Every structure is written in C-alpha cells, then in structure tokens.
C-alpha cells in the first residue's frame, strides 16, 4: 500500500472537521436512522476512549455499525493510550483502546479484570517536511536513532547523505517532533529504538512518555497533532501512524530494517513484519525489530480493552457485536484507511476471546 492508497482517509478527516460527530479532541458519537436492526433491545450507549493511532478506522467502523443498528450510540474519544487506560481503570468508560498492551500491573488495578483484543495493526512511519528534499529519503538505523538522540542535527549530515547517494540534501536544521501526551505510539516507537540501539535503551528507554534528549525537539498531542506540527515546521521529522500522512501530504522515509534493506511502509511490508511473529494465545505480542528482508521495521498491533464483566447485559451484548463487526466487515476497509488487515488466524483467536466478556 502506498500513500495514494489512503486518499479516502483525507475525505474522512475533512468530514470530521465539518460535522458534530467528530469533536475537536477526536470522538465519534450519536446514532443513525436506518439499518437492519439493533444488537440489543432498546437504545444502547457505549462510551470509549484511548489510542489516537486507530481512531480514523474505529471512527469509520462505528459510523458504519450505527447505520445498521439504529438506537446504538458509540462515542469514542481519541485521547491517547495512556488516557484510555486511566479512564478504563477509573471505570468512566465502557471500553478503551491502547497501542501499548496493558501490563500485568495495570490490569491488576482494574477490578474484575480486562480483556485485551488486537483489532487492527499499523505501521509507524517517520514523516518529514524538508523543502527541496526528495520523497522517501533513506534513513539508516544510525541516522534515525541519531536524530532522536539529538546527535544528528542537519539534513545533509554524512549519516544521512551516505545512504542517499546522488541526492542533494539541504543544509536545513532537523527538528524532531514527538508526542507530548501519554502515547502507545511513543511506546512502540521507543521500544523499537531500544531494540536497535543500546544507547537509546540505556538512555531514554521504552515507555508511553520519555525524556527526549534532542534539545531542538518539540512535542504535540495525538497523531494528528504530530502531523500538523510537521507540516507547519520546515525541517521537521516525527513518528506517526501511516494513515495520518495522507491528509497532511507529508513525505515518509524509507527505513533500514534488520536485514539492512531500506523499506517503505505499505501493506506487503507491514504484513511481512506481522508474519515474523505468531500471535500467542494471550493475544499480546510485540514486534520491536521484525526479521525478514521485506519487513517494514516499525509495525504494531493495537488493542481494544474491555472489562471482563458488565452489569448491563445489553451493553455487553452490543459491545461484543460491535467487535465482531470490526473483525469481519471492518477488516475489509482497513487497507484503504492506511491500516493492515489482520490474518484470519488472528481474527479467529480474537473472536474466541469474546467469550471471556460476561454480562
């Protein structure tokens, strides 16, 4: 999948700015007047919050589901993975979402337990705004780790130039852009940096928030905030989910993978990365540095988080039905919105895990 394959997402984002269903903070809500019936008796309202990484896809799923099920209202706030986990823990939502699977310690804080369900996957790309630079600049591991460590500060630095023979790179200052909120995307990105750089592992390390060493770095909230900041800042580079690059018309780098090949984010390279590690029975898997010459190096699943027990039987029934919709019909539109359709072996395991959710 190339950037041209995610153009429908541009329309989705523009729509979000013009209808009340998508708030400034990123949410989807309301119910639809048409469809084939309701998953539960009467009106059912579901509230969720969490990762901005899958928000465009979830927004589309929930809107399409509402068209089929009048009376169902789904309000999902894309506030970031950390915020979603906090709201799930405080029981102020019916479900949450995170790009960083909850730890045992986090799960232990949720009375009654949590069910973690991988619903989609995506590539984290390094998008940049460098006037005069070509599309798909090649960035070696040395180069992009050095950029976020603050050691490589100009776009014509030798560490970048040597991977781009024959390309004239401008003498432009590099401005790294990172998430300013608690973010599962940050967790995945820093987990990858820790896997390929001992200096990063011993320094900033891996977490939803870290102390960014690059003094010129600037922060922004959510994936769309990162995209907007890069677009407004000549010389900027930042990490975002692949689907967000289309609306901002940003260039993305080809990254060096574990085998030394420079790979761009597309469906084939992302699926190769997912295939490098099988999904275990607990549905939690990390792919910090996938093997294979065709694998894109930064790919992750993203999880929907539910309670094990619901006092409201209609909410439990409806939420499970929404999830089944995402695992079936929802996967058919994943690629056009910049996400990776899950293998059947994964969706089958997730569907079976729904039996853990009890009214």
mmCIF file of C-alpha atoms in Angstrom:
data_model
loop_
_atom_site.group_PDB
_atom_site.id
_atom_site.type_symbol
_atom_site.label_atom_id
_atom_site.label_comp_id
_atom_site.label_asym_id
_atom_site.label_seq_id
_atom_site.Cartn_x
_atom_site.Cartn_y
_atom_site.Cartn_z
ATOM 1 C CA UNK A 1 0.000 0.000 0.000
ATOM 2 C CA UNK A 2 1.404 3.399 -0.950
ATOM 3 C CA UNK A 3 0.291 6.785 0.247
ATOM 4 C CA UNK A 4 -2.058 7.002 -2.732
ATOM 5 C CA UNK A 5 -3.993 4.046 -1.335
ATOM 6 C CA UNK A 6 -5.094 6.032 1.718
ATOM 7 C CA UNK A 7 -6.632 9.030 -0.053
ATOM 8 C CA UNK A 8 -10.131 8.101 1.242
ATOM 9 C CA UNK A 9 -8.809 8.966 4.677
ATOM 10 C CA UNK A 10 -8.356 12.576 3.560
ATOM 11 C CA UNK A 11 -12.103 12.808 2.990
ATOM 12 C CA UNK A 12 -12.730 11.259 6.409
ATOM 13 C CA UNK A 13 -10.577 13.834 8.146
ATOM 14 C CA UNK A 14 -12.167 16.749 6.288
ATOM 15 C CA UNK A 15 -15.568 15.389 7.234
ATOM 16 C CA UNK A 16 -14.520 15.186 10.882
ATOM 17 C CA UNK A 17 -13.922 18.925 10.894
ATOM 18 C CA UNK A 18 -17.340 19.701 9.461
ATOM 19 C CA UNK A 19 -19.765 17.510 11.412
ATOM 20 C CA UNK A 20 -20.508 17.410 15.097
ATOM 21 C CA UNK A 21 -19.891 13.672 15.261
ATOM 22 C CA UNK A 22 -16.152 14.284 15.280
ATOM 23 C CA UNK A 23 -15.178 16.688 18.028
ATOM 24 C CA UNK A 24 -12.018 18.762 18.119
ATOM 25 C CA UNK A 25 -10.500 16.265 20.538
ATOM 26 C CA UNK A 26 -11.303 13.317 18.281
ATOM 27 C CA UNK A 27 -14.525 11.470 19.011
ATOM 28 C CA UNK A 28 -17.312 9.565 17.338
ATOM 29 C CA UNK A 29 -20.828 9.572 18.705
ATOM 30 C CA UNK A 30 -24.530 9.547 18.018
ATOM 31 C CA UNK A 31 -26.860 7.016 16.418
ATOM 32 C CA UNK A 32 -28.117 6.513 12.911
ATOM 33 C CA UNK A 33 -31.613 6.448 11.489
ATOM 34 C CA UNK A 34 -31.531 3.454 9.128
ATOM 35 C CA UNK A 35 -30.096 -0.032 9.159
ATOM 36 C CA UNK A 36 -31.060 -3.597 9.772
ATOM 37 C CA UNK A 37 -31.909 -3.556 13.466
ATOM 38 C CA UNK A 38 -30.255 -3.372 16.866
ATOM 39 C CA UNK A 39 -27.859 -5.799 18.504
ATOM 40 C CA UNK A 40 -29.747 -5.424 21.782
ATOM 41 C CA UNK A 41 -33.209 -4.406 22.892
ATOM 42 C CA UNK A 42 -33.883 -0.665 23.230
ATOM 43 C CA UNK A 43 -31.268 2.086 22.986
ATOM 44 C CA UNK A 44 -27.693 1.280 23.939
ATOM 45 C CA UNK A 45 -24.983 3.882 24.538
ATOM 46 C CA UNK A 46 -21.317 2.879 24.572
ATOM 47 C CA UNK A 47 -18.532 5.223 25.620
ATOM 48 C CA UNK A 48 -14.870 4.576 24.893
ATOM 49 C CA UNK A 49 -11.545 6.423 24.972
ATOM 50 C CA UNK A 50 -7.906 5.851 24.202
ATOM 51 C CA UNK A 51 -5.460 5.497 21.344
ATOM 52 C CA UNK A 52 -5.492 8.081 18.569
ATOM 53 C CA UNK A 53 -3.468 5.659 16.392
ATOM 54 C CA UNK A 54 -6.575 3.619 15.290
ATOM 55 C CA UNK A 55 -9.093 6.472 15.633
ATOM 56 C CA UNK A 56 -9.733 7.025 11.891
ATOM 57 C CA UNK A 57 -10.509 3.338 11.380
ATOM 58 C CA UNK A 58 -12.577 2.946 14.560
ATOM 59 C CA UNK A 59 -14.486 6.100 13.663
ATOM 60 C CA UNK A 60 -15.450 4.570 10.323
ATOM 61 C CA UNK A 61 -16.343 1.197 11.869
ATOM 62 C CA UNK A 62 -18.575 2.756 14.487
ATOM 63 C CA UNK A 63 -20.297 5.024 11.975
ATOM 64 C CA UNK A 64 -20.998 2.098 9.646
ATOM 65 C CA UNK A 65 -22.229 -0.048 12.523
ATOM 66 C CA UNK A 66 -24.666 2.657 13.614
ATOM 67 C CA UNK A 67 -26.159 2.730 10.128
ATOM 68 C CA UNK A 68 -27.015 -0.945 10.523
ATOM 69 C CA UNK A 69 -28.181 -0.694 14.142
ATOM 70 C CA UNK A 70 -30.484 2.238 14.932
ATOM 71 C CA UNK A 71 -30.592 3.061 18.596
ATOM 72 C CA UNK A 72 -26.931 2.245 19.194
ATOM 73 C CA UNK A 73 -24.709 5.187 20.137
ATOM 74 C CA UNK A 74 -20.923 4.796 20.227
ATOM 75 C CA UNK A 75 -18.816 7.692 21.490
ATOM 76 C CA UNK A 76 -15.067 7.111 21.171
ATOM 77 C CA UNK A 77 -12.642 9.824 22.263
ATOM 78 C CA UNK A 78 -9.160 9.614 20.725
ATOM 79 C CA UNK A 79 -7.271 10.974 23.747
ATOM 80 C CA UNK A 80 -4.172 8.767 23.661
ATOM 81 C CA UNK A 81 -3.436 5.293 25.004
ATOM 82 C CA UNK A 82 -2.418 6.430 28.481
ATOM 83 C CA UNK A 83 -5.613 8.424 28.916
ATOM 84 C CA UNK A 84 -7.697 5.485 27.747
ATOM 85 C CA UNK A 85 -6.114 3.103 30.237
ATOM 86 C CA UNK A 86 -6.687 5.642 33.025
ATOM 87 C CA UNK A 87 -10.357 6.009 32.132
ATOM 88 C CA UNK A 88 -10.797 2.226 31.938
ATOM 89 C CA UNK A 89 -9.164 1.872 35.345
ATOM 90 C CA UNK A 90 -11.427 4.565 36.794
ATOM 91 C CA UNK A 91 -14.445 2.919 35.124
ATOM 92 C CA UNK A 92 -15.585 6.097 33.404
ATOM 93 C CA UNK A 93 -15.870 4.336 30.005
ATOM 94 C CA UNK A 94 -17.320 1.089 28.681
ATOM 95 C CA UNK A 95 -14.199 0.233 26.678
ATOM 96 C CA UNK A 96 -10.789 1.695 25.913
ATOM 97 C CA UNK A 97 -8.007 1.318 23.354
ATOM 98 C CA UNK A 98 -4.229 1.288 23.512
ATOM 99 C CA UNK A 99 -1.312 0.706 21.168
ATOM 100 C CA UNK A 100 0.627 -0.499 24.206
ATOM 101 C CA UNK A 101 -0.965 -3.657 25.588
ATOM 102 C CA UNK A 102 -1.712 -3.223 29.275
ATOM 103 C CA UNK A 103 0.865 -4.614 31.659
ATOM 104 C CA UNK A 104 0.008 -7.084 34.432
ATOM 105 C CA UNK A 105 0.376 -4.247 36.941
ATOM 106 C CA UNK A 106 -2.066 -2.061 35.005
ATOM 107 C CA UNK A 107 -4.561 -4.902 34.628
ATOM 108 C CA UNK A 108 -4.381 -5.638 38.350
ATOM 109 C CA UNK A 109 -5.736 -2.149 39.060
ATOM 110 C CA UNK A 110 -8.960 -2.859 37.160
ATOM 111 C CA UNK A 111 -11.490 -4.588 39.386
ATOM 112 C CA UNK A 112 -12.744 -7.776 37.747
ATOM 113 C CA UNK A 113 -10.066 -7.919 35.070
ATOM 114 C CA UNK A 114 -9.580 -6.800 31.472
ATOM 115 C CA UNK A 115 -9.864 -8.492 28.076
ATOM 116 C CA UNK A 116 -7.267 -7.331 25.524
ATOM 117 C CA UNK A 117 -8.280 -7.710 21.878
ATOM 118 C CA UNK A 118 -5.965 -6.836 18.949
ATOM 119 C CA UNK A 119 -8.339 -5.270 16.399
ATOM 120 C CA UNK A 120 -6.043 -3.883 13.726
ATOM 121 C CA UNK A 121 -2.380 -3.147 13.065
ATOM 122 C CA UNK A 122 -0.433 -0.327 11.508
ATOM 123 C CA UNK A 123 2.995 0.947 10.555
ATOM 124 C CA UNK A 124 4.648 3.800 12.395
ATOM 125 C CA UNK A 125 6.389 5.982 9.853
ATOM 126 C CA UNK A 126 8.900 8.793 10.072
ATOM 127 C CA UNK A 127 7.226 11.666 8.224
ATOM 128 C CA UNK A 128 9.196 14.776 7.339
ATOM 129 C CA UNK A 129 8.902 18.271 5.895
ATOM 130 C CA UNK A 130 12.132 19.164 4.145
ATOM 131 C CA UNK A 131 11.736 21.646 1.264
ATOM 132 C CA UNK A 132 13.955 20.594 -1.605
ATOM 133 C CA UNK A 133 14.369 17.022 -0.382
ATOM 134 C CA UNK A 134 13.099 14.013 -2.340
ATOM 135 C CA UNK A 135 10.302 11.613 -1.398
ATOM 136 C CA UNK A 136 11.337 8.515 0.596
ATOM 137 C CA UNK A 137 14.676 9.717 1.924
ATOM 138 C CA UNK A 138 16.587 6.657 3.094
ATOM 139 C CA UNK A 139 17.325 6.698 6.811
ATOM 140 C CA UNK A 140 19.719 4.151 8.255
ATOM 141 C CA UNK A 141 19.329 2.977 11.830
ATOM 142 C CA UNK A 142 22.315 5.078 12.755
ATOM 143 C CA UNK A 143 20.628 8.101 11.193
ATOM 144 C CA UNK A 144 17.162 7.982 12.743
ATOM 145 C CA UNK A 145 18.382 6.938 16.185
ATOM 146 C CA UNK A 146 20.922 9.767 15.986
ATOM 147 C CA UNK A 147 18.226 12.269 15.019
ATOM 148 C CA UNK A 148 16.078 11.496 18.048
ATOM 149 C CA UNK A 149 19.127 11.358 20.321
ATOM 150 C CA UNK A 150 19.924 14.901 19.163
ATOM 151 C CA UNK A 151 23.270 13.893 17.668
ATOM 152 C CA UNK A 152 22.341 14.449 14.020
ATOM 153 C CA UNK A 153 21.062 17.980 13.579
ATOM 154 C CA UNK A 154 21.284 18.795 9.842
ATOM 155 C CA UNK A 155 19.567 17.095 6.914
ATOM 156 C CA UNK A 156 22.821 16.968 4.938
ATOM 157 C CA UNK A 157 24.679 15.193 7.744
ATOM 158 C CA UNK A 158 27.004 12.463 6.473
ATOM 159 C CA UNK A 159 24.992 9.783 8.336
ATOM 160 C CA UNK A 160 22.018 10.621 6.105
ATOM 161 C CA UNK A 161 23.904 11.537 2.938
ATOM 162 C CA UNK A 162 25.793 8.225 2.693
ATOM 163 C CA UNK A 163 22.525 6.295 2.328
ATOM 164 C CA UNK A 164 21.264 8.701 -0.350
ATOM 165 C CA UNK A 165 23.988 8.702 -2.999
ATOM 166 C CA UNK A 166 23.336 11.100 -5.844
ATOM 167 C CA UNK A 167 20.774 13.088 -3.854
ATOM 168 C CA UNK A 168 21.416 16.694 -2.868
ATOM 169 C CA UNK A 169 20.211 17.227 0.690
ATOM 170 C CA UNK A 170 19.672 20.747 2.054
ATOM 171 C CA UNK A 171 21.657 22.279 4.901
ATOM 172 C CA UNK A 172 18.460 22.524 6.950
ATOM 173 C CA UNK A 173 18.186 22.152 10.710
ATOM 174 C CA UNK A 174 16.415 18.971 11.835
ATOM 175 C CA UNK A 175 13.529 19.456 14.267
ATOM 176 C CA UNK A 176 12.395 16.153 15.806
ATOM 177 C CA UNK A 177 8.689 16.101 16.736
ATOM 178 C CA UNK A 178 7.406 13.761 19.442
ATOM 179 C CA UNK A 179 4.217 13.072 21.349
ATOM 180 C CA UNK A 180 3.551 15.381 24.286
ATOM 181 C CA UNK A 181 0.869 13.114 25.774
ATOM 182 C CA UNK A 182 0.979 9.571 27.172
ATOM 183 C CA UNK A 183 1.048 7.573 23.969
ATOM 184 C CA UNK A 184 1.055 3.961 22.863
ATOM 185 C CA UNK A 185 2.612 5.141 19.594
ATOM 186 C CA UNK A 186 5.518 6.531 21.623
ATOM 187 C CA UNK A 187 5.777 3.209 23.471
ATOM 188 C CA UNK A 188 6.048 1.260 20.204
ATOM 189 C CA UNK A 189 8.491 3.717 18.635
ATOM 190 C CA UNK A 190 10.786 3.868 21.678
ATOM 191 C CA UNK A 191 10.561 0.091 22.051
ATOM 192 C CA UNK A 192 11.916 -0.190 18.522
ATOM 193 C CA UNK A 193 14.679 2.344 19.223
ATOM 194 C CA UNK A 194 15.633 0.395 22.352
ATOM 195 C CA UNK A 195 15.778 -2.817 20.312
ATOM 196 C CA UNK A 196 18.213 -1.383 17.756
ATOM 197 C CA UNK A 197 20.286 0.985 19.918
ATOM 198 C CA UNK A 198 21.943 0.150 23.204
ATOM 199 C CA UNK A 199 22.479 3.861 23.838
ATOM 200 C CA UNK A 200 18.751 4.516 23.483
ATOM 201 C CA UNK A 201 17.906 1.516 25.658
ATOM 202 C CA UNK A 202 20.168 2.752 28.466
ATOM 203 C CA UNK A 203 19.091 6.370 27.996
ATOM 204 C CA UNK A 204 15.500 7.408 27.252
ATOM 205 C CA UNK A 205 14.361 3.766 27.178
ATOM 206 C CA UNK A 206 10.860 2.496 26.406
ATOM 207 C CA UNK A 207 7.645 3.991 27.743
ATOM 208 C CA UNK A 208 4.481 5.866 26.822
ATOM 209 C CA UNK A 209 6.361 9.055 27.760
ATOM 210 C CA UNK A 210 10.142 9.509 27.816
ATOM 211 C CA UNK A 211 12.636 12.319 28.321
ATOM 212 C CA UNK A 212 13.552 13.276 24.764
ATOM 213 C CA UNK A 213 17.279 14.095 24.579
ATOM 214 C CA UNK A 214 17.185 16.194 21.404
ATOM 215 C CA UNK A 215 17.201 19.796 22.664
ATOM 216 C CA UNK A 216 15.582 21.061 19.456
ATOM 217 C CA UNK A 217 12.680 18.600 19.739
ATOM 218 C CA UNK A 218 9.105 19.826 20.091
ATOM 219 C CA UNK A 219 6.042 17.995 21.364
ATOM 220 C CA UNK A 220 2.495 17.703 20.055
ATOM 221 C CA UNK A 221 -0.585 15.826 21.215
ATOM 222 C CA UNK A 222 -2.030 12.853 19.344
ATOM 223 C CA UNK A 223 -1.092 11.553 15.907
ATOM 224 C CA UNK A 224 -2.941 14.314 14.083
ATOM 225 C CA UNK A 225 -1.131 16.897 16.217
ATOM 226 C CA UNK A 226 2.205 15.405 15.205
ATOM 227 C CA UNK A 227 1.185 15.510 11.532
ATOM 228 C CA UNK A 228 0.063 19.144 11.765
ATOM 229 C CA UNK A 229 3.259 20.196 13.553
ATOM 230 C CA UNK A 230 5.477 18.532 10.950
ATOM 231 C CA UNK A 231 3.541 20.208 8.142
ATOM 232 C CA UNK A 232 3.957 23.627 9.790
ATOM 233 C CA UNK A 233 7.672 23.208 10.588
ATOM 234 C CA UNK A 234 10.265 23.149 7.779
ATOM 235 C CA UNK A 235 12.991 20.658 8.650
ATOM 236 C CA UNK A 236 10.743 18.652 10.968
ATOM 237 C CA UNK A 237 10.561 14.870 11.297
ATOM 238 C CA UNK A 238 8.222 12.899 13.537
ATOM 239 C CA UNK A 239 6.695 9.468 14.114
ATOM 240 C CA UNK A 240 3.029 8.855 13.278
ATOM 241 C CA UNK A 241 0.700 6.070 12.189
ATOM 242 C CA UNK A 242 0.851 5.667 8.406
ATOM 243 C CA UNK A 243 -2.785 6.632 7.784
ATOM 244 C CA UNK A 244 -2.185 10.157 9.096
ATOM 245 C CA UNK A 245 0.346 11.153 6.420
ATOM 246 C CA UNK A 246 -2.176 11.468 3.606
ATOM 247 C CA UNK A 247 -4.254 14.347 4.952
ATOM 248 C CA UNK A 248 -1.121 16.370 5.692
ATOM 249 C CA UNK A 249 0.530 15.417 2.387
ATOM 250 C CA UNK A 250 3.769 14.544 4.131
ATOM 251 C CA UNK A 251 6.744 12.649 2.782
ATOM 252 C CA UNK A 252 7.796 9.468 4.567
ATOM 253 C CA UNK A 253 11.246 7.946 4.917
ATOM 254 C CA UNK A 254 12.377 4.522 3.771
ATOM 255 C CA UNK A 255 13.825 2.911 6.905
ATOM 256 C CA UNK A 256 16.640 0.398 7.192
ATOM 257 C CA UNK A 257 15.341 -2.904 8.544
ATOM 258 C CA UNK A 258 17.037 -5.710 10.450
ATOM 259 C CA UNK A 259 18.451 -7.222 7.248
ATOM 260 C CA UNK A 260 19.911 -3.905 6.063
ATOM 261 C CA UNK A 261 17.280 -3.251 3.392
ATOM 262 C CA UNK A 262 15.592 0.143 3.065
ATOM 263 C CA UNK A 263 11.830 -0.410 3.124
ATOM 264 C CA UNK A 264 8.825 1.906 2.813
ATOM 265 C CA UNK A 265 5.574 1.349 4.694
ATOM 266 C CA UNK A 266 2.998 -0.465 2.591
ATOM 267 C CA UNK A 267 0.633 -3.381 3.118
ATOM 268 C CA UNK A 268 3.071 -6.005 1.839
ATOM 269 C CA UNK A 269 5.997 -4.870 4.005
ATOM 270 C CA UNK A 270 3.775 -4.496 7.082
ATOM 271 C CA UNK A 271 2.224 -7.941 6.631
ATOM 272 C CA UNK A 272 5.706 -9.416 6.303
ATOM 273 C CA UNK A 273 6.564 -7.878 9.676
ATOM 274 C CA UNK A 274 3.389 -9.243 11.318
ATOM 275 C CA UNK A 275 4.085 -12.698 9.907
ATOM 276 C CA UNK A 276 7.522 -12.745 11.538
ATOM 277 C CA UNK A 277 5.965 -13.302 14.978
ATOM 278 C CA UNK A 278 2.911 -15.567 15.561
ATOM 279 C CA UNK A 279 0.033 -14.363 17.745
ATOM 280 C CA UNK A 280 0.117 -16.141 21.135
ATOM 281 C CA UNK A 281 -2.981 -17.337 22.977
ATOM 282 C CA UNK A 282 -2.950 -14.343 25.344
ATOM 283 C CA UNK A 283 -3.225 -12.045 22.287
ATOM 284 C CA UNK A 284 -0.270 -9.896 23.373
ATOM 285 C CA UNK A 285 2.696 -9.789 21.037
ATOM 286 C CA UNK A 286 5.407 -7.251 20.313
ATOM 287 C CA UNK A 287 7.395 -6.924 17.093
ATOM 288 C CA UNK A 288 10.152 -4.461 18.076
ATOM 289 C CA UNK A 289 12.523 -5.430 15.252
ATOM 290 C CA UNK A 290 10.968 -7.839 12.743
ATOM 291 C CA UNK A 291 13.129 -10.244 10.785
ATOM 292 C CA UNK A 292 12.968 -10.612 7.010
ATOM 293 C CA UNK A 293 14.360 -8.533 4.148
ATOM 294 C CA UNK A 294 10.852 -7.464 3.087
ATOM 295 C CA UNK A 295 9.668 -6.412 6.559
ATOM 296 C CA UNK A 296 8.988 -2.791 7.450
ATOM 297 C CA UNK A 297 10.791 -2.261 10.784
ATOM 298 C CA UNK A 298 8.142 -0.470 12.929
ATOM 299 C CA UNK A 299 4.797 -2.275 12.936
ATOM 300 C CA UNK A 300 2.389 -2.878 15.803
ATOM 301 C CA UNK A 301 -0.966 -4.305 16.705
ATOM 302 C CA UNK A 302 -3.353 -2.029 18.589
ATOM 303 C CA UNK A 303 -5.716 -3.342 21.248
ATOM 304 C CA UNK A 304 -9.322 -2.730 22.238
ATOM 305 C CA UNK A 305 -9.681 -3.055 26.013
ATOM 306 C CA UNK A 306 -12.884 -4.282 27.654
ATOM 307 C CA UNK A 307 -13.959 -5.319 31.128
ATOM 308 C CA UNK A 308 -14.432 -8.998 31.871
ATOM 309 C CA UNK A 309 -17.823 -8.374 33.496
ATOM 310 C CA UNK A 310 -20.591 -5.898 32.686
ATOM 311 C CA UNK A 311 -23.560 -5.219 34.938
ATOM 312 C CA UNK A 312 -25.585 -4.118 31.910
ATOM 313 C CA UNK A 313 -26.300 -7.175 29.728
ATOM 314 C CA UNK A 314 -27.360 -5.041 26.742
ATOM 315 C CA UNK A 315 -24.076 -3.129 26.807
ATOM 316 C CA UNK A 316 -22.077 -6.360 26.920
ATOM 317 C CA UNK A 317 -24.067 -7.903 24.071
ATOM 318 C CA UNK A 318 -23.830 -4.787 21.910
ATOM 319 C CA UNK A 319 -20.117 -4.234 22.538
ATOM 320 C CA UNK A 320 -19.366 -7.831 21.559
ATOM 321 C CA UNK A 321 -21.421 -7.380 18.397
ATOM 322 C CA UNK A 322 -19.535 -4.176 17.533
ATOM 323 C CA UNK A 323 -16.248 -6.026 17.983
ATOM 324 C CA UNK A 324 -17.409 -8.882 15.748
ATOM 325 C CA UNK A 325 -18.295 -6.302 13.111
ATOM 326 C CA UNK A 326 -14.764 -4.894 13.299
ATOM 327 C CA UNK A 327 -13.273 -8.373 12.956
ATOM 328 C CA UNK A 328 -15.317 -9.172 9.849
ATOM 329 C CA UNK A 329 -16.707 -6.296 7.784
ATOM 330 C CA UNK A 330 -14.305 -3.841 9.392
ATOM 331 C CA UNK A 331 -11.213 -5.683 8.159
ATOM 332 C CA UNK A 332 -12.391 -5.237 4.557
ATOM 333 C CA UNK A 333 -11.841 -1.466 4.720
ATOM 334 C CA UNK A 334 -8.681 -1.430 6.851
ATOM 335 C CA UNK A 335 -6.215 -1.117 3.980
ATOM 336 C CA UNK A 336 -7.945 1.822 2.286
ATOM 337 C CA UNK A 337 -7.658 3.784 5.542
ATOM 338 C CA UNK A 338 -3.954 3.042 5.985
ATOM 339 C CA UNK A 339 -4.145 0.015 8.313
ATOM 340 C CA UNK A 340 -3.215 -3.651 7.974
ATOM 341 C CA UNK A 341 -5.975 -6.255 7.572
ATOM 342 C CA UNK A 342 -5.461 -8.896 10.256
ATOM 343 C CA UNK A 343 -4.734 -12.508 9.242
ATOM 344 C CA UNK A 344 -7.664 -14.906 9.649
ATOM 345 C CA UNK A 345 -5.719 -16.842 12.286
ATOM 346 C CA UNK A 346 -5.608 -13.673 14.422
ATOM 347 C CA UNK A 347 -9.251 -12.641 13.963
ATOM 348 C CA UNK A 348 -10.347 -16.188 14.818
ATOM 349 C CA UNK A 349 -8.439 -16.049 18.110
ATOM 350 C CA UNK A 350 -9.867 -12.622 18.932
ATOM 351 C CA UNK A 351 -13.424 -13.804 18.194
ATOM 352 C CA UNK A 352 -12.992 -16.742 20.565
ATOM 353 C CA UNK A 353 -11.692 -14.388 23.270
ATOM 354 C CA UNK A 354 -15.055 -12.584 23.250
ATOM 355 C CA UNK A 355 -16.406 -15.478 25.315
ATOM 356 C CA UNK A 356 -14.452 -14.009 28.245
ATOM 357 C CA UNK A 357 -16.740 -10.958 28.276
ATOM 358 C CA UNK A 358 -19.722 -11.662 30.534
ATOM 359 C CA UNK A 359 -22.873 -9.589 31.273
#
